[in-house]
Coordinates of C-alpha atoms in Angstrom, one line a residue:
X1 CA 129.9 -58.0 3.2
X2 CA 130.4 -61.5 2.5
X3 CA 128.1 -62.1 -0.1
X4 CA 129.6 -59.3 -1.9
X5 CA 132.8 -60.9 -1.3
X6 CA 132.2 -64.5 -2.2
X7 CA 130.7 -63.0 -6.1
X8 CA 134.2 -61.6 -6.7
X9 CA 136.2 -65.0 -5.6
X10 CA 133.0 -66.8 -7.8
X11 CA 134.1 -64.4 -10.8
X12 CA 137.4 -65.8 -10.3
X13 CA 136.5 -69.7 -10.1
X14 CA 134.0 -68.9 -13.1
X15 CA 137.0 -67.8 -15.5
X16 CA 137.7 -63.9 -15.0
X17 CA 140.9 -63.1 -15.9
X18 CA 139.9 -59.3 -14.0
X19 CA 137.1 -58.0 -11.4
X20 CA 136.1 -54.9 -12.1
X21 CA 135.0 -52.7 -8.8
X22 CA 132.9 -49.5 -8.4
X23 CA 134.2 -47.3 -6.1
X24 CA 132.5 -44.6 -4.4
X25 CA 133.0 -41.6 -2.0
X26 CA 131.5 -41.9 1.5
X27 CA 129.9 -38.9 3.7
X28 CA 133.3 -39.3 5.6
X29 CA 135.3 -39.9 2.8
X30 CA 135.6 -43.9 2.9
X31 CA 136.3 -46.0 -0.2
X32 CA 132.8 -47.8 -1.0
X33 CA 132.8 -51.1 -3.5
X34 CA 129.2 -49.8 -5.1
X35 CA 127.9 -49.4 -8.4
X36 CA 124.9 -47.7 -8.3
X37 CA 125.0 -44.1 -6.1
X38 CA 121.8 -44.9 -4.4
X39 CA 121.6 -47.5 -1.9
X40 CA 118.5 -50.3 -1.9
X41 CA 117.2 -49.5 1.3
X42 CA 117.2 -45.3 0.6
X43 CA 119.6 -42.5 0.2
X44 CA 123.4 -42.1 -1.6
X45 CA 126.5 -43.4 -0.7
X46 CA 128.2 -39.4 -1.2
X47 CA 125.5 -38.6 1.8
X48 CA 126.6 -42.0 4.2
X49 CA 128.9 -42.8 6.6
X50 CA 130.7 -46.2 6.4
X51 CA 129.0 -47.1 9.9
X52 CA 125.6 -46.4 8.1
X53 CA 126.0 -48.4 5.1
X54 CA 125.1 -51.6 4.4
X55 CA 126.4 -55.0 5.4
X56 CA 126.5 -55.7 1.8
X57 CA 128.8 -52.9 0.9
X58 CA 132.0 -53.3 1.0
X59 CA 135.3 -51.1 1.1
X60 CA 138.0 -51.2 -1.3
X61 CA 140.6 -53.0 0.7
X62 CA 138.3 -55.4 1.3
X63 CA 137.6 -56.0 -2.2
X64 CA 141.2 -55.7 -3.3
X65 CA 141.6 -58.6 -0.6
X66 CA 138.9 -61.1 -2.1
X67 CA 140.4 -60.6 -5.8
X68 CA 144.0 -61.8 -4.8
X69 CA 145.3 -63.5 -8.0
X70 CA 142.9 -61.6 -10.7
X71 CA 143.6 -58.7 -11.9
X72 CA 141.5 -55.6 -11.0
X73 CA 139.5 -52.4 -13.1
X74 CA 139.0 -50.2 -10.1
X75 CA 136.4 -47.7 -11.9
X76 CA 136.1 -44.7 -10.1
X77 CA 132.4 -43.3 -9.9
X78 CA 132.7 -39.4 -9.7
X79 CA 130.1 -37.9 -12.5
X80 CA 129.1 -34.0 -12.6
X81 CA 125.3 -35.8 -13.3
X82 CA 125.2 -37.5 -10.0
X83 CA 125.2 -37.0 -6.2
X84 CA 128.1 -36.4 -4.3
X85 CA 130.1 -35.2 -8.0
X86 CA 133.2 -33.9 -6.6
X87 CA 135.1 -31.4 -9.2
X88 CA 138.4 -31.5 -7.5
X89 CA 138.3 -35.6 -7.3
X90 CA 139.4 -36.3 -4.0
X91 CA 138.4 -39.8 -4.2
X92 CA 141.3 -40.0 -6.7
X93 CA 143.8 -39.4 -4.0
X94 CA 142.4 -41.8 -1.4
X95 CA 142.6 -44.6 -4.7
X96 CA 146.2 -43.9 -4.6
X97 CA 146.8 -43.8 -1.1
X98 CA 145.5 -47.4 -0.7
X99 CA 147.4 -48.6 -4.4
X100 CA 150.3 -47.0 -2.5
X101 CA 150.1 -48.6 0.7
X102 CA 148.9 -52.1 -0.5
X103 CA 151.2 -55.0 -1.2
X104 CA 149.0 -56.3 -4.9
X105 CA 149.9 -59.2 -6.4
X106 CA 148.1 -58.4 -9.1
X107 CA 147.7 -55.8 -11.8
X108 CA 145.3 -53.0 -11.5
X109 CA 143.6 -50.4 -14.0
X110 CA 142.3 -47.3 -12.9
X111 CA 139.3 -46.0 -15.2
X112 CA 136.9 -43.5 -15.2
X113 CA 134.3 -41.8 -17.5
X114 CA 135.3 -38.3 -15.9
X115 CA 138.2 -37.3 -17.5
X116 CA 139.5 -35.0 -14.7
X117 CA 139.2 -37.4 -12.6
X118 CA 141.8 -39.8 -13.8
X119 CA 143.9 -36.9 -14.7
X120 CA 144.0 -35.8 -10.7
X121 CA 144.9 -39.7 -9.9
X122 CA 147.4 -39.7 -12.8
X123 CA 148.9 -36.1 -11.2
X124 CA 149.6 -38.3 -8.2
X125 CA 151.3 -41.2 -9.2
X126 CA 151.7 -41.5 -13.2
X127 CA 152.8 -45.4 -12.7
X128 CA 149.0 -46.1 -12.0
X129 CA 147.7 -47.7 -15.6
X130 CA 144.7 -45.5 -16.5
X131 CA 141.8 -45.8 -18.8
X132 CA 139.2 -43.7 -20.0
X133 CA 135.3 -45.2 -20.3
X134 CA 133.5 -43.5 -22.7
X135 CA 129.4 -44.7 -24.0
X136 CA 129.4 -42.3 -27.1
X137 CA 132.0 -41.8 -29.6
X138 CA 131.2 -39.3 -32.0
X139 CA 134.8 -38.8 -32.9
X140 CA 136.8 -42.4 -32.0
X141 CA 140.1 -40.4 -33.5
X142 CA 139.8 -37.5 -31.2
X143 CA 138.9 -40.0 -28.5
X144 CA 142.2 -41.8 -29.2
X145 CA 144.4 -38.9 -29.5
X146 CA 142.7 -37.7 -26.2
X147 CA 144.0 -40.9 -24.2
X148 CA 147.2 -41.0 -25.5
X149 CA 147.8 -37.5 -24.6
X150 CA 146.8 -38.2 -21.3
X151 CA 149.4 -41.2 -20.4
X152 CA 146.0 -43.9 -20.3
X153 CA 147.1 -47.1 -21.5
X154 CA 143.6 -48.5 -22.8
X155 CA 140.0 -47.0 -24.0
X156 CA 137.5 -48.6 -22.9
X157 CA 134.1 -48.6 -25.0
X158 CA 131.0 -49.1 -24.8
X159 CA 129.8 -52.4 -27.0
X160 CA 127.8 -50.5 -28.8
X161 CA 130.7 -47.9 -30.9
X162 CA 133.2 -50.7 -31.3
X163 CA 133.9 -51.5 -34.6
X164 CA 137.4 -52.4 -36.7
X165 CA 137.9 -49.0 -37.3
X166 CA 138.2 -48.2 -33.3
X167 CA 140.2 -51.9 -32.0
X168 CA 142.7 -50.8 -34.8
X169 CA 143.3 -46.8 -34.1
X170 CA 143.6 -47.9 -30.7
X171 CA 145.9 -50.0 -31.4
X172 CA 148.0 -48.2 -33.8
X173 CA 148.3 -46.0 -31.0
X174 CA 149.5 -48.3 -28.5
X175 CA 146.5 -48.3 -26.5
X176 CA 144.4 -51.3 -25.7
X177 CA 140.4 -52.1 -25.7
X178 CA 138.5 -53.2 -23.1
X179 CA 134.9 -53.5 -24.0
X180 CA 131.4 -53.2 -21.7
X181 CA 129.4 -54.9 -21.5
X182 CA 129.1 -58.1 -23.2
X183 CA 126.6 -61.0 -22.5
X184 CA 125.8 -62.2 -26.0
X185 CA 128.3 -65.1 -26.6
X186 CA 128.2 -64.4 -30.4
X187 CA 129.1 -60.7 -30.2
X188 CA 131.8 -62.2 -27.3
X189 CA 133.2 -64.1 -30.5
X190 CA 132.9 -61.0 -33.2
X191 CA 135.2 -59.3 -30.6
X192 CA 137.2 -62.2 -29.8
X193 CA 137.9 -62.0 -33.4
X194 CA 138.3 -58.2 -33.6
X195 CA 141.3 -59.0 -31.3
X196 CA 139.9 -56.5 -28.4
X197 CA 141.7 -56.8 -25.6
X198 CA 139.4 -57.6 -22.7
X199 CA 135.7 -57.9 -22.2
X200 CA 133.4 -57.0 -19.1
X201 CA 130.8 -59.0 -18.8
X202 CA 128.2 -60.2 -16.3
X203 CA 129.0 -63.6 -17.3
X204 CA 132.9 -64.4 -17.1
X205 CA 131.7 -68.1 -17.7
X206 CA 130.0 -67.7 -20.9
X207 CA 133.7 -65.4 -22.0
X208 CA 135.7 -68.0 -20.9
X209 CA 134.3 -70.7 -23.0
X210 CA 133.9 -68.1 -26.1
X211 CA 137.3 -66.8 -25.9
X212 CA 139.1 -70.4 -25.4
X213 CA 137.2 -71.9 -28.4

């Protein structure tokens, strides 16, 4: 795992103010750091047992660990489209357990695009910050009204929907924006000037320089 480790301490060195971690459900219900549900070598991470995954795949304490002193999106991968889609969300529960049991110095968001999902983690422990991902937005209002009935703190958007309109219903309504995902340093600095509140990017250096200028 320590190549896996060393890109989130290099996110931090490159400017990221937060990591953001997929986290997916094991075969024996371990927290996996892993965005895509298929593994390179064959086979999903729902079907796996930690033992049998690989090296490069880390868990989420582990993870949690290398980001000391950045904050942290932990975005919870649990979609009725893919393997492994669990209805009643258990890997909400074991998210908790380790937020629960975990010292952080740092401050953490929980988001998912399943809505239940976060719902089950917020029915656990309502102090976890929250935010729902969404890719289309055919109604931004209804999306809006939708996360603040639900206790989430921010929407996060995909680039692609976010316009003036949405960065300020979102926050009229208290609710910040956290957009994905950017590389293009001049849509960075039509954002930047939007006044969203974060951006994910697979380039934190390229952000850094936009957003300090």
């Amino acid at each position: 795992p320590e190549n896996t480790i060393a890109a989130f301490r290099a996110a931090r060195e490159l400017g990221a103010d937060w990591v953001e971690l997929d986290v997916r459900l094991t075969a024996d219900e371990q927290l996996a750091v892993h965005h895509d549900v298929a593994l390179p070598g064959g086979g999903h991470i729902p079907d796996t047992r930690r033992a049998d995954l690989p090296a490069s795949v880390p868990m989420l304490g582990e993870a949690l660990a290398a980001c000391a002193g950045v904050g942290v999106n932990i975005e919870i991968k649990n979609l009725p489209n893919e393997a492994g889609f669990d209805e009643h969300a258990r890997i909400a529960e074991l998210v908790a357990e380790v937020l629960a049991a975990r010292d952080l110095d740092q401050p953490v968001l929980v988001s998912s695009f399943h809505p239940g999902t976060l719902a089950r983690l917020r029915s656990i422990d309502p102090s976890v910050a929250t935010a729902l991902l969404t890719f289309n937005l055919p109604d931004p209002i209804a999306a809006v009204e939708s996360c603040v009935a639900a206790g989430h703190v921010a929407l996060n958007p995909f680039v692609g929907t976010v316009d003036t309109a949405l960065v300020e219903a979102c926050h009229a309504a208290g609710l910040q924006v956290n957009v994905w995902t950017v590389d293009d340093p001049a849509r960075m600095a039509e954002l930047v000037a939007l006044e969203v509140d974060g951006i994910v990017t697979n380039v934190p250096d390229v952000a850094r320089a936009v957003v300090d200028a």
